[in-house]
Amino acid sequence: MTVSDDDFTELEGNAWGGLLGMHARMMRAIEADLQARVGISHAEFEVMLRLSWAEGQRLRLQDLDARAIMSRSGISRIVERLEKSGLVSRETAPEDRRGAYAVLTRKGQAEFAEALRGHVALVRQNFLGLYSGPELNQMADFWRKQKALVGLPGSVL
């Protein structure tokens, strides 16, 4: 069988298919674990993660939306759900009355810390722990190469 530019080589198919399969399995495992252990979705976890990294554990909603990986749309709805659970509060932006900040509450900080511990353990057990230090360095290099493409002409990333 010959391979054309319209099809993947066997090696390319194995690499690309492996990445997609691993990603899907990990996302399902993470979602199920977060729901079972702390009762939040992966998208909610990501919002709390981004807030935990921010100065003062607060971000403008538009900045939170721009930084989101899991759910670029629907950040307002995710923040609303977290707000109803007491994990996040919403504050009016003093510099712009139309803007708002999402702020991780004390309850949110405590629940996020619990969620993070389990998340790190799950990812280490089911993904990171499968690879040696040199393999993880090589993998990190792969992602740096991909990130370098962002915004380059011809790139869809």
Coordinates of C-alpha atoms in Angstrom, one line a residue:
M1 CA 0.0 0.0 0.0
T2 CA 1.3 3.4 -0.9
V3 CA 0.7 6.4 1.2
S4 CA -0.2 9.7 -0.4
D5 CA -0.3 13.2 0.9
D6 CA -4.0 12.6 1.6
D7 CA -3.4 9.9 4.2
F8 CA -1.2 9.3 7.3
T9 CA 1.7 6.9 7.2
E10 CA 1.4 4.1 9.6
L11 CA 3.8 5.8 12.0
E12 CA 1.9 9.1 11.8
G13 CA -1.4 7.3 12.3
N14 CA 0.0 5.5 15.4
A15 CA 1.4 8.7 16.8
W16 CA -1.7 10.9 16.1
G17 CA -4.2 8.2 17.0
G18 CA -2.3 7.4 20.2
L19 CA -2.4 11.1 21.2
L20 CA -6.1 11.4 20.5
G21 CA -6.9 8.1 22.3
M22 CA -4.8 8.9 25.3
H23 CA -6.3 12.4 25.6
A24 CA -9.9 11.0 25.4
R25 CA -9.2 8.3 28.0
M26 CA -7.5 10.8 30.4
M27 CA -10.3 13.4 30.0
R28 CA -12.9 10.8 30.8
A29 CA -10.9 9.5 33.8
I30 CA -10.3 13.1 35.1
E31 CA -14.0 14.0 34.7
A32 CA -15.2 10.9 36.5
D33 CA -12.6 11.3 39.3
L34 CA -13.4 15.0 39.9
Q35 CA -17.2 14.3 39.9
A36 CA -16.9 11.3 42.3
R37 CA -14.4 12.9 44.7
V38 CA -15.4 16.6 44.9
G39 CA -18.5 16.9 42.8
I40 CA -17.1 19.3 40.2
S41 CA -16.6 19.1 36.5
H42 CA -13.3 19.2 34.7
A43 CA -14.2 22.6 33.3
E44 CA -15.1 23.9 36.8
F45 CA -11.7 22.5 38.0
E46 CA -9.9 24.4 35.2
V47 CA -11.6 27.7 36.2
M48 CA -10.6 27.2 39.9
L49 CA -7.1 26.3 38.7
R50 CA -6.7 29.5 36.7
L51 CA -8.1 31.5 39.6
S52 CA -5.6 29.8 42.0
W53 CA -2.7 30.8 39.8
A54 CA -3.8 34.5 39.5
E55 CA -2.7 37.3 41.8
G56 CA -5.2 37.5 44.6
Q57 CA -6.9 34.4 43.2
R58 CA -9.1 36.6 41.1
L59 CA -9.4 37.3 37.4
R60 CA -11.7 39.4 35.2
L61 CA -14.2 37.2 33.5
Q62 CA -12.9 38.2 30.0
D63 CA -9.3 37.3 31.1
L64 CA -10.5 34.0 32.5
D65 CA -12.2 33.3 29.2
A66 CA -9.1 34.1 27.2
R67 CA -7.0 31.8 29.3
A68 CA -9.4 28.8 29.3
I69 CA -8.4 25.6 27.6
M70 CA -11.3 23.3 28.4
S71 CA -14.2 25.5 27.8
R72 CA -13.7 28.8 25.9
S73 CA -17.4 29.4 25.7
G74 CA -19.6 29.3 28.7
I75 CA -17.2 30.7 31.2
S76 CA -20.0 32.8 32.7
R77 CA -22.2 29.8 33.2
I78 CA -19.3 27.8 34.8
V79 CA -18.6 30.8 37.1
E80 CA -22.3 30.9 38.0
R81 CA -22.4 27.3 39.0
L82 CA -19.3 27.7 41.1
E83 CA -20.8 30.8 42.6
K84 CA -24.0 28.9 43.6
S85 CA -21.8 26.3 45.3
G86 CA -20.0 29.0 47.2
L87 CA -16.6 28.2 45.6
V88 CA -16.3 31.4 43.6
S89 CA -17.7 34.9 44.2
R90 CA -18.3 37.6 41.5
E91 CA -17.2 41.2 42.2
T92 CA -17.8 44.3 40.1
A93 CA -14.6 45.7 38.6
P94 CA -14.0 49.1 40.2
E95 CA -12.1 50.3 37.2
D96 CA -14.9 49.4 34.8
R97 CA -18.5 49.0 36.2
R98 CA -19.5 46.8 33.3
G99 CA -16.7 44.3 34.0
A100 CA -16.6 41.7 36.7
Y101 CA -14.0 39.6 38.6
A102 CA -14.3 35.9 39.5
V103 CA -12.7 35.3 42.9
L104 CA -11.9 32.0 44.5
T105 CA -13.6 32.0 48.0
R106 CA -12.1 30.3 51.1
K107 CA -14.4 27.4 50.6
G108 CA -13.3 27.3 47.0
Q109 CA -9.6 27.3 48.0
A110 CA -10.2 24.4 50.3
E111 CA -12.2 22.4 47.8
F112 CA -9.7 23.2 45.1
A113 CA -6.8 22.0 47.2
E114 CA -8.6 18.7 47.7
A115 CA -9.4 18.4 44.0
L116 CA -5.8 19.2 43.0
R117 CA -4.3 16.6 45.3
G118 CA -6.4 13.9 43.7
H119 CA -6.0 15.3 40.2
V120 CA -2.2 15.2 40.5
A121 CA -2.2 11.7 41.9
L122 CA -4.5 10.5 39.0
V123 CA -2.4 12.1 36.3
R124 CA 0.8 10.8 37.8
Q125 CA -0.6 7.2 38.2
N126 CA -2.2 7.0 34.7
F127 CA 0.1 9.2 32.6
L128 CA 3.2 10.8 33.9
G129 CA 4.3 7.8 36.0
L130 CA 4.5 5.7 32.8
Y131 CA 7.5 7.7 31.5
S132 CA 11.1 8.2 32.6
G133 CA 12.6 11.6 33.3
P134 CA 14.3 11.8 29.9
E135 CA 11.0 10.7 28.2
L136 CA 9.1 13.5 30.1
N137 CA 11.8 16.0 29.0
Q138 CA 11.3 14.9 25.4
M139 CA 7.5 15.1 25.7
A140 CA 7.8 18.6 27.2
D141 CA 10.0 19.5 24.2
F142 CA 7.2 18.3 21.9
W143 CA 4.7 20.6 23.5
R144 CA 7.1 23.6 23.4
K145 CA 7.5 23.0 19.6
Q146 CA 3.7 23.0 19.3
K147 CA 3.3 26.2 21.4
A148 CA 5.9 27.9 19.2
L149 CA 3.6 27.5 16.2
V150 CA 0.8 29.5 17.8
G151 CA 0.1 32.6 15.6
L152 CA 2.6 31.7 12.9
P153 CA 1.5 32.2 9.2
G154 CA -0.2 29.0 8.0
S155 CA -0.8 27.7 11.5
V156 CA -4.3 27.0 12.7
L157 CA -3.1 26.8 16.4

